[in-house]
mmCIF file of C-alpha atoms in Angstrom:
data_model
loop_
_atom_site.group_PDB
_atom_site.id
_atom_site.type_symbol
_atom_site.label_atom_id
_atom_site.label_comp_id
_atom_site.label_asym_id
_atom_site.label_seq_id
_atom_site.Cartn_x
_atom_site.Cartn_y
_atom_site.Cartn_z
ATOM 1 C CA UNK I 1 -9.495 -46.029 -25.158
ATOM 2 C CA UNK I 2 -6.618 -45.706 -22.691
ATOM 3 C CA UNK I 3 -6.632 -42.981 -19.887
ATOM 4 C CA UNK I 4 -3.774 -41.167 -21.691
ATOM 5 C CA UNK I 5 -5.661 -41.246 -25.070
ATOM 6 C CA UNK I 6 -8.864 -40.098 -23.468
ATOM 7 C CA UNK I 7 -7.239 -37.299 -21.750
ATOM 8 C CA UNK I 8 -5.525 -36.119 -24.909
ATOM 9 C CA UNK I 9 -8.898 -36.255 -26.841
ATOM 10 C CA UNK I 10 -10.598 -34.187 -24.214
ATOM 11 C CA UNK I 11 -7.813 -31.534 -24.183
ATOM 12 C CA UNK I 12 -7.845 -31.489 -28.016
ATOM 13 C CA UNK I 13 -11.649 -30.652 -27.689
ATOM 14 C CA UNK I 14 -11.139 -27.843 -25.102
ATOM 15 C CA UNK I 15 -7.988 -26.171 -26.439
ATOM 16 C CA UNK I 16 -9.685 -24.417 -29.439
ATOM 17 C CA UNK I 17 -11.688 -22.369 -26.879
ATOM 18 C CA UNK I 18 -8.808 -21.110 -24.756
ATOM 19 C CA UNK I 19 -8.205 -17.701 -26.622
ATOM 20 C CA UNK I 20 -11.969 -16.673 -26.532
ATOM 21 C CA UNK I 21 -12.396 -17.882 -22.950
ATOM 22 C CA UNK I 22 -9.416 -15.967 -21.904
ATOM 23 C CA UNK I 23 -10.893 -12.863 -23.507
ATOM 24 C CA UNK I 24 -14.134 -13.331 -21.765
ATOM 25 C CA UNK I 25 -12.399 -13.910 -18.295
ATOM 26 C CA UNK I 26 -10.117 -10.950 -18.771
ATOM 27 C CA UNK I 27 -13.089 -8.683 -19.462
ATOM 28 C CA UNK I 28 -14.702 -10.076 -16.321
ATOM 29 C CA UNK I 29 -11.679 -9.973 -14.055
ATOM 30 C CA UNK I 30 -9.469 -7.019 -15.455
ATOM 31 C CA UNK I 31 -6.297 -9.032 -15.262
ATOM 32 C CA UNK I 32 -4.454 -11.243 -17.768
ATOM 33 C CA UNK I 33 -2.932 -13.274 -15.079
ATOM 34 C CA UNK I 34 -6.159 -13.897 -13.222
ATOM 35 C CA UNK I 35 -7.967 -14.550 -16.632
ATOM 36 C CA UNK I 36 -5.353 -17.289 -17.521
ATOM 37 C CA UNK I 37 -5.794 -18.866 -14.000
ATOM 38 C CA UNK I 38 -9.627 -18.797 -14.536
ATOM 39 C CA UNK I 39 -9.461 -20.479 -17.890
ATOM 40 C CA UNK I 40 -7.079 -23.113 -16.542
ATOM 41 C CA UNK I 41 -9.491 -23.874 -13.688
ATOM 42 C CA UNK I 42 -12.312 -24.076 -16.216
ATOM 43 C CA UNK I 43 -10.402 -26.664 -18.296
ATOM 44 C CA UNK I 44 -9.585 -28.720 -15.165
ATOM 45 C CA UNK I 45 -13.353 -28.694 -14.160
ATOM 46 C CA UNK I 46 -14.322 -29.434 -17.636
ATOM 47 C CA UNK I 47 -11.900 -32.217 -17.888
ATOM 48 C CA UNK I 48 -13.147 -33.700 -14.678
ATOM 49 C CA UNK I 49 -16.798 -33.441 -15.603
ATOM 50 C CA UNK I 50 -16.476 -34.275 -19.234
ATOM 51 C CA UNK I 51 -18.047 -37.881 -18.797
ATOM 52 C CA UNK I 52 -21.119 -36.162 -17.215
ATOM 53 C CA UNK I 53 -21.310 -33.630 -20.055
ATOM 54 C CA UNK I 54 -22.412 -36.113 -22.652
ATOM 55 C CA UNK I 55 -23.138 -33.416 -25.308
ATOM 56 C CA UNK I 56 -26.377 -32.307 -23.590
ATOM 57 C CA UNK I 57 -25.558 -28.717 -24.635
ATOM 58 C CA UNK I 58 -23.022 -27.194 -26.926
ATOM 59 C CA UNK I 59 -19.479 -27.684 -25.680
ATOM 60 C CA UNK I 60 -18.879 -23.876 -25.983
ATOM 61 C CA UNK I 61 -21.892 -22.959 -23.919
ATOM 62 C CA UNK I 62 -20.952 -25.524 -21.214
ATOM 63 C CA UNK I 63 -17.454 -24.035 -21.085
ATOM 64 C CA UNK I 64 -18.802 -20.488 -20.800
ATOM 65 C CA UNK I 65 -21.115 -21.644 -17.965
ATOM 66 C CA UNK I 66 -18.109 -23.065 -16.112
ATOM 67 C CA UNK I 67 -15.967 -20.015 -16.893
ATOM 68 C CA UNK I 68 -18.625 -17.737 -15.632
ATOM 69 C CA UNK I 69 -18.981 -19.592 -12.373
ATOM 70 C CA UNK I 70 -15.213 -19.594 -12.005
ATOM 71 C CA UNK I 71 -15.166 -15.738 -12.469
ATOM 72 C CA UNK I 72 -18.023 -15.048 -10.365
ATOM 73 C CA UNK I 73 -16.418 -16.969 -7.426
ATOM 74 C CA UNK I 74 -13.217 -15.231 -7.938
ATOM 75 C CA UNK I 75 -14.955 -11.734 -7.974
ATOM 76 C CA UNK I 76 -16.819 -12.577 -4.702
ATOM 77 C CA UNK I 77 -13.708 -11.991 -2.720
ATOM 78 C CA UNK I 78 -11.981 -9.292 -4.811
ATOM 79 C CA UNK I 79 -12.113 -5.598 -4.985
ATOM 80 C CA UNK I 80 -12.823 -3.702 -8.081
ATOM 81 C CA UNK I 81 -9.842 -3.216 -10.209
ATOM 82 C CA UNK I 82 -9.111 0.386 -11.064
ATOM 83 C CA UNK I 83 -6.916 2.770 -13.055
ATOM 84 C CA UNK I 84 -4.950 5.650 -11.251
ATOM 85 C CA UNK I 85 -7.545 8.000 -12.587
ATOM 86 C CA UNK I 86 -10.168 6.353 -10.427
ATOM 87 C CA UNK I 87 -8.357 7.057 -7.161
ATOM 88 C CA UNK I 88 -8.092 10.747 -7.082
ATOM 89 C CA UNK I 89 -7.515 14.027 -9.114
ATOM 90 C CA UNK I 90 -4.545 14.484 -11.356
ATOM 91 C CA UNK I 91 -1.259 15.341 -9.813
ATOM 92 C CA UNK I 92 1.533 17.848 -10.610
ATOM 93 C CA UNK I 93 4.258 17.234 -13.333
ATOM 94 C CA UNK I 94 6.652 18.792 -10.815
ATOM 95 C CA UNK I 95 5.925 16.214 -8.051
ATOM 96 C CA UNK I 96 9.092 14.780 -6.669
ATOM 97 C CA UNK I 97 7.329 11.574 -5.574
ATOM 98 C CA UNK I 98 4.807 9.478 -7.473
ATOM 99 C CA UNK I 99 3.489 7.998 -4.349
ATOM 100 C CA UNK I 100 3.863 4.427 -2.771
ATOM 101 C CA UNK I 101 3.154 1.611 -5.007
ATOM 102 C CA UNK I 102 -0.230 0.019 -4.453
ATOM 103 C CA UNK I 103 -0.791 -3.732 -4.505
ATOM 104 C CA UNK I 104 -1.156 -5.303 -7.766
ATOM 105 C CA UNK I 105 -4.505 -6.739 -6.934
ATOM 106 C CA UNK I 106 -6.227 -3.193 -7.110
ATOM 107 C CA UNK I 107 -4.949 -2.459 -10.793
ATOM 108 C CA UNK I 108 -6.521 -3.025 -14.102
ATOM 109 C CA UNK I 109 -3.768 -4.608 -16.159
ATOM 110 C CA UNK I 110 -2.800 -4.946 -19.804
ATOM 111 C CA UNK I 111 -3.061 -8.012 -21.927
ATOM 112 C CA UNK I 112 -1.349 -9.165 -25.163
ATOM 113 C CA UNK I 113 -3.873 -9.264 -28.149
ATOM 114 C CA UNK I 114 -2.919 -12.799 -29.002
ATOM 115 C CA UNK I 115 -4.066 -14.239 -25.640
ATOM 116 C CA UNK I 116 -7.625 -12.795 -25.953
ATOM 117 C CA UNK I 117 -8.485 -12.024 -29.533
ATOM 118 C CA UNK I 118 -9.180 -15.131 -31.784
ATOM 119 C CA UNK I 119 -8.492 -15.059 -35.449
ATOM 120 C CA UNK I 120 -11.352 -13.182 -37.072
ATOM 121 C CA UNK I 121 -11.805 -12.698 -40.878
ATOM 122 C CA UNK I 122 -14.136 -9.973 -41.048
ATOM 123 C CA UNK I 123 -12.377 -6.551 -40.537
ATOM 124 C CA UNK I 124 -15.491 -5.036 -38.846
ATOM 125 C CA UNK I 125 -15.475 -7.831 -36.388
ATOM 126 C CA UNK I 126 -11.815 -7.277 -35.804
ATOM 127 C CA UNK I 127 -12.312 -3.701 -34.878
ATOM 128 C CA UNK I 128 -15.301 -4.551 -32.597
ATOM 129 C CA UNK I 129 -13.186 -7.327 -30.839
ATOM 130 C CA UNK I 130 -10.397 -4.826 -30.328
ATOM 131 C CA UNK I 131 -12.623 -2.180 -28.924
ATOM 132 C CA UNK I 132 -14.081 -4.643 -26.465
ATOM 133 C CA UNK I 133 -10.749 -5.254 -24.697
ATOM 134 C CA UNK I 134 -9.530 -1.619 -24.712
ATOM 135 C CA UNK I 135 -8.555 -0.477 -21.320
ATOM 136 C CA UNK I 136 -11.275 2.229 -21.004
ATOM 137 C CA UNK I 137 -13.928 -0.335 -21.782
ATOM 138 C CA UNK I 138 -12.538 -3.091 -19.581
ATOM 139 C CA UNK I 139 -12.132 -0.348 -16.848
ATOM 140 C CA UNK I 140 -15.864 0.655 -17.204
ATOM 141 C CA UNK I 141 -17.050 -3.059 -16.940
ATOM 142 C CA UNK I 142 -15.300 -3.220 -13.577
ATOM 143 C CA UNK I 143 -18.094 -0.768 -12.373
ATOM 144 C CA UNK I 144 -20.771 -3.354 -12.914
ATOM 145 C CA UNK I 145 -21.804 -5.902 -10.369
ATOM 146 C CA UNK I 146 -20.454 -9.319 -11.526
ATOM 147 C CA UNK I 147 -23.591 -10.920 -12.923
ATOM 148 C CA UNK I 148 -24.459 -7.606 -14.792
ATOM 149 C CA UNK I 149 -20.918 -7.672 -16.229
ATOM 150 C CA UNK I 150 -21.359 -11.202 -17.337
ATOM 151 C CA UNK I 151 -24.762 -10.327 -18.896
ATOM 152 C CA UNK I 152 -23.414 -7.394 -20.772
ATOM 153 C CA UNK I 153 -20.422 -9.122 -22.174
ATOM 154 C CA UNK I 154 -22.362 -12.179 -23.241
ATOM 155 C CA UNK I 155 -25.129 -10.095 -24.857
ATOM 156 C CA UNK I 156 -23.207 -6.928 -26.233
ATOM 157 C CA UNK I 157 -19.662 -8.302 -26.923
ATOM 158 C CA UNK I 158 -20.295 -11.964 -27.741
ATOM 159 C CA UNK I 159 -23.739 -11.570 -29.246
ATOM 160 C CA UNK I 160 -25.460 -14.287 -27.210
ATOM 161 C CA UNK I 161 -29.247 -14.326 -27.322
ATOM 162 C CA UNK I 162 -31.229 -13.292 -24.165
ATOM 163 C CA UNK I 163 -32.387 -16.915 -23.870
ATOM 164 C CA UNK I 164 -28.930 -18.287 -24.119
ATOM 165 C CA UNK I 165 -27.645 -15.961 -21.377
ATOM 166 C CA UNK I 166 -30.633 -16.933 -19.214
ATOM 167 C CA UNK I 167 -29.841 -20.566 -19.626
ATOM 168 C CA UNK I 168 -26.307 -20.017 -18.735
ATOM 169 C CA UNK I 169 -27.107 -17.936 -15.596
ATOM 170 C CA UNK I 170 -30.103 -20.047 -14.563
ATOM 171 C CA UNK I 171 -32.384 -17.074 -14.686
ATOM 172 C CA UNK I 172 -35.270 -15.573 -16.773
ATOM 173 C CA UNK I 173 -35.098 -13.789 -20.101
ATOM 174 C CA UNK I 174 -36.730 -10.889 -18.227
ATOM 175 C CA UNK I 175 -34.028 -10.977 -15.682
ATOM 176 C CA UNK I 176 -31.375 -10.968 -18.319
ATOM 177 C CA UNK I 177 -32.990 -7.915 -20.134
ATOM 178 C CA UNK I 178 -33.350 -6.095 -16.852
ATOM 179 C CA UNK I 179 -29.736 -6.659 -15.914
ATOM 180 C CA UNK I 180 -28.546 -5.589 -19.405
ATOM 181 C CA UNK I 181 -30.505 -2.331 -19.151
ATOM 182 C CA UNK I 182 -28.960 -1.366 -15.866
ATOM 183 C CA UNK I 183 -25.472 -2.351 -17.088
ATOM 184 C CA UNK I 184 -25.993 -0.207 -20.209
ATOM 185 C CA UNK I 185 -27.048 2.865 -18.108
ATOM 186 C CA UNK I 186 -23.913 2.391 -15.819
ATOM 187 C CA UNK I 187 -21.634 2.167 -18.810
ATOM 188 C CA UNK I 188 -23.212 5.291 -20.431
ATOM 189 C CA UNK I 189 -22.517 7.154 -17.256
ATOM 190 C CA UNK I 190 -18.853 6.402 -17.479
ATOM 191 C CA UNK I 191 -18.673 7.940 -21.030
ATOM 192 C CA UNK I 192 -16.518 5.314 -22.622
ATOM 193 C CA UNK I 193 -15.070 6.457 -25.946
ATOM 194 C CA UNK I 194 -13.644 3.823 -28.260
ATOM 195 C CA UNK I 195 -10.129 4.649 -29.717
ATOM 196 C CA UNK I 196 -9.381 4.808 -33.336
ATOM 197 C CA UNK I 197 -8.215 1.580 -35.149
ATOM 198 C CA UNK I 198 -4.459 1.546 -34.616
ATOM 199 C CA UNK I 199 -3.806 -0.253 -37.845
ATOM 200 C CA UNK I 200 -4.606 2.449 -40.477
ATOM 201 C CA UNK I 201 -2.068 4.459 -42.143
ATOM 202 C CA UNK I 202 -2.641 7.677 -40.213
ATOM 203 C CA UNK I 203 -2.065 5.826 -36.913
ATOM 204 C CA UNK I 204 0.988 4.021 -38.221
ATOM 205 C CA UNK I 205 2.482 7.609 -39.015
ATOM 206 C CA UNK I 206 1.526 8.795 -35.552
ATOM 207 C CA UNK I 207 3.180 5.863 -33.896
ATOM 208 C CA UNK I 208 6.486 6.245 -35.967
ATOM 209 C CA UNK I 209 6.605 10.003 -34.920
ATOM 210 C CA UNK I 210 5.984 9.014 -31.281
ATOM 211 C CA UNK I 211 8.796 6.387 -31.386
ATOM 212 C CA UNK I 212 11.091 8.901 -32.891
ATOM 213 C CA UNK I 213 10.282 11.756 -30.549
ATOM 214 C CA UNK I 214 10.420 9.497 -27.396
ATOM 215 C CA UNK I 215 13.730 7.839 -28.345
ATOM 216 C CA UNK I 216 15.292 11.158 -29.256
ATOM 217 C CA UNK I 217 13.725 12.689 -26.054
ATOM 218 C CA UNK I 218 12.416 15.529 -28.318
ATOM 219 C CA UNK I 219 9.786 16.641 -25.893
ATOM 220 C CA UNK I 220 8.551 19.493 -28.297
ATOM 221 C CA UNK I 221 7.937 16.964 -31.014
ATOM 222 C CA UNK I 222 6.260 14.653 -28.257
ATOM 223 C CA UNK I 223 3.986 17.581 -27.229
ATOM 224 C CA UNK I 224 2.676 18.016 -30.762
ATOM 225 C CA UNK I 225 1.334 14.427 -30.650
ATOM 226 C CA UNK I 226 -0.575 14.845 -27.468
ATOM 227 C CA UNK I 227 -4.363 15.834 -27.090
ATOM 228 C CA UNK I 228 -4.714 18.780 -24.789
ATOM 229 C CA UNK I 229 -6.431 16.424 -22.306
ATOM 230 C CA UNK I 230 -3.929 13.671 -22.624
ATOM 231 C CA UNK I 231 -3.148 11.633 -19.561
ATOM 232 C CA UNK I 232 -0.089 9.808 -18.258
ATOM 233 C CA UNK I 233 -0.350 7.125 -15.582
ATOM 234 C CA UNK I 234 2.179 4.736 -14.093
ATOM 235 C CA UNK I 235 0.564 1.803 -12.203
ATOM 236 C CA UNK I 236 1.390 0.596 -9.625
ATOM 237 C CA UNK I 237 2.079 4.027 -8.348
ATOM 238 C CA UNK I 238 -0.914 6.196 -7.993
ATOM 239 C CA UNK I 239 0.258 9.555 -9.591
ATOM 240 C CA UNK I 240 -1.292 10.433 -12.741
ATOM 241 C CA UNK I 241 -1.039 13.504 -14.848
ATOM 242 C CA UNK I 242 -3.296 15.454 -17.231
ATOM 243 C CA UNK I 243 -2.291 17.702 -20.136
ATOM 244 C CA UNK I 244 1.058 18.150 -22.111
ATOM 245 C CA UNK I 245 2.433 20.796 -19.776
ATOM 246 C CA UNK I 246 2.429 18.420 -16.734
ATOM 247 C CA UNK I 247 3.486 15.492 -18.761
ATOM 248 C CA UNK I 248 6.511 17.293 -20.144
ATOM 249 C CA UNK I 249 7.316 18.759 -16.782
ATOM 250 C CA UNK I 250 7.436 15.284 -15.272
ATOM 251 C CA UNK I 251 9.565 13.952 -18.235
ATOM 252 C CA UNK I 252 12.033 16.770 -17.692
ATOM 253 C CA UNK I 253 12.130 16.400 -13.915
ATOM 254 C CA UNK I 254 11.515 13.283 -11.861
ATOM 255 C CA UNK I 255 11.007 11.118 -15.038
ATOM 256 C CA UNK I 256 14.067 12.244 -16.683
ATOM 257 C CA UNK I 257 15.782 8.913 -16.243
ATOM 258 C CA UNK I 258 13.683 7.857 -19.272
ATOM 259 C CA UNK I 259 16.045 9.830 -21.501
ATOM 260 C CA UNK I 260 18.009 7.554 -23.885
ATOM 261 C CA UNK I 261 15.172 4.850 -23.785
ATOM 262 C CA UNK I 262 14.551 2.425 -26.557
ATOM 263 C CA UNK I 263 11.038 1.181 -27.487
ATOM 264 C CA UNK I 264 10.072 -2.262 -28.709
ATOM 265 C CA UNK I 265 6.634 -2.463 -30.322
ATOM 266 C CA UNK I 266 3.919 -4.916 -29.261
ATOM 267 C CA UNK I 267 0.118 -4.825 -29.057
ATOM 268 C CA UNK I 268 -1.942 -4.720 -25.993
ATOM 269 C CA UNK I 269 -5.697 -4.428 -25.568
ATOM 270 C CA UNK I 270 -6.324 -3.941 -29.188
ATOM 271 C CA UNK I 271 -4.011 -0.784 -29.056
ATOM 272 C CA UNK I 272 -0.417 0.026 -29.964
ATOM 273 C CA UNK I 273 1.981 -0.710 -27.082
ATOM 274 C CA UNK I 274 5.790 -0.751 -26.493
ATOM 275 C CA UNK I 275 8.181 -2.426 -24.179
ATOM 276 C CA UNK I 276 10.330 0.625 -22.827
ATOM 277 C CA UNK I 277 13.876 0.018 -21.973
ATOM 278 C CA UNK I 278 15.927 2.534 -20.083
ATOM 279 C CA UNK I 279 19.703 2.794 -20.195
ATOM 280 C CA UNK I 280 21.200 0.246 -17.736
ATOM 281 C CA UNK I 281 22.655 1.571 -14.543
ATOM 282 C CA UNK I 282 25.566 -0.762 -15.143
ATOM 283 C CA UNK I 283 26.272 1.200 -18.419
ATOM 284 C CA UNK I 284 25.772 -1.840 -20.598
ATOM 285 C CA UNK I 285 22.672 -1.895 -22.812
ATOM 286 C CA UNK I 286 19.057 -1.213 -21.733
ATOM 287 C CA UNK I 287 16.888 -2.694 -18.984
ATOM 288 C CA UNK I 288 13.110 -3.074 -18.890
ATOM 289 C CA UNK I 289 11.260 -0.140 -17.356
ATOM 290 C CA UNK I 290 7.644 0.004 -18.566
ATOM 291 C CA UNK I 291 5.108 -1.420 -20.813
ATOM 292 C CA UNK I 292 3.565 1.599 -22.538
ATOM 293 C CA UNK I 293 0.051 1.285 -23.959
ATOM 294 C CA UNK I 294 -1.160 4.130 -26.008
ATOM 295 C CA UNK I 295 -4.765 5.224 -26.432
ATOM 296 C CA UNK I 296 -5.307 7.087 -29.641
ATOM 297 C CA UNK I 297 -8.102 9.486 -30.617
ATOM 298 C CA UNK I 298 -8.563 12.030 -33.250
ATOM 299 C CA UNK I 299 -5.101 11.558 -34.855
ATOM 300 C CA UNK I 300 -3.377 12.365 -31.359
ATOM 301 C CA UNK I 301 -2.319 10.438 -28.269
ATOM 302 C CA UNK I 302 -5.084 10.510 -25.709
ATOM 303 C CA UNK I 303 -3.430 8.441 -23.004
ATOM 304 C CA UNK I 304 0.054 7.072 -22.002
ATOM 305 C CA UNK I 305 -0.521 4.054 -19.812
ATOM 306 C CA UNK I 306 2.986 3.040 -18.370
ATOM 307 C CA UNK I 307 2.780 -0.224 -16.502
ATOM 308 C CA UNK I 308 5.894 -0.631 -14.493
ATOM 309 C CA UNK I 309 5.467 -4.275 -13.402
ATOM 310 C CA UNK I 310 7.989 -5.480 -15.969
ATOM 311 C CA UNK I 311 9.126 -8.640 -14.075
ATOM 312 C CA UNK I 312 5.679 -10.131 -14.816
ATOM 313 C CA UNK I 313 4.578 -8.220 -17.960
ATOM 314 C CA UNK I 314 7.625 -8.450 -20.189
ATOM 315 C CA UNK I 315 7.633 -12.245 -20.290
ATOM 316 C CA UNK I 316 3.798 -12.259 -20.802
ATOM 317 C CA UNK I 317 4.341 -9.975 -23.916
ATOM 318 C CA UNK I 318 7.346 -11.989 -25.114
ATOM 319 C CA UNK I 319 9.648 -9.035 -24.547
ATOM 320 C CA UNK I 320 13.484 -9.665 -23.992
ATOM 321 C CA UNK I 321 14.858 -9.209 -20.496
ATOM 322 C CA UNK I 322 17.640 -6.870 -21.734
ATOM 323 C CA UNK I 323 18.532 -4.990 -24.890
ATOM 324 C CA UNK I 324 22.292 -4.873 -25.779
#
């Protein structure tokens, strides 16, 4: 077999694992961009070592071993990724300055569903997969030491056995079980609450009302959709708000430039999301402003996560650079 044919054959064997590995690396790293870099590094290492692999273990397990080592190395020199709510108390909706933008490297970022959620036939498994990439859950994972994080994801999300995880991490079953117990205790203390399935009819109706209220800038109608403890955050700026009164005060004040926006639906982290386009300063059409990821709970909006790094996020989500 020629070198080109051999390379093509190896790539064809690796490629089916790209989406699930990206999902694993995203949960580990909290960044879509770092996750894709990690998977690419994993594939390069696998390609280089393929002759030594020789099928001694399942290809999937071998790739996860490589991906885990790549992630652990990346996490060794990185700080924990956070949400604005992790940095301090809620601010005032009447604030005139949201604060200096913080470096991208500190923020938990969104990810398109299609990059991290493989095709799944069982509806129950689909819901579980979505919950495992929701922002609140991935943020909670970042509180775990890297090896505990890997253990919890492999055992609880991917349903690997304790023996399989022990083999992957070159440790004992007792060590895996101990790490899992500590990881569960840490997650329990973070009080992670799974959001409702955004695909049911109730949620579709809620989203339609949200789009109508936001595009009309009908803040009374928007307020009716928010939970009393709803939050608004805007990475990379640190300001975040809690409660409809402060959210509306912000939208009427410093955030009033969002009046006249248009929303384009996408999905992110197993949740409904929108590309927000504000009226262009040139007067022609609408320009990217934010990727809005909604968290829904109890038939209301629990969180509005507005990610402002549109230069990188809009291409990632396949959103246009301008709306006429």
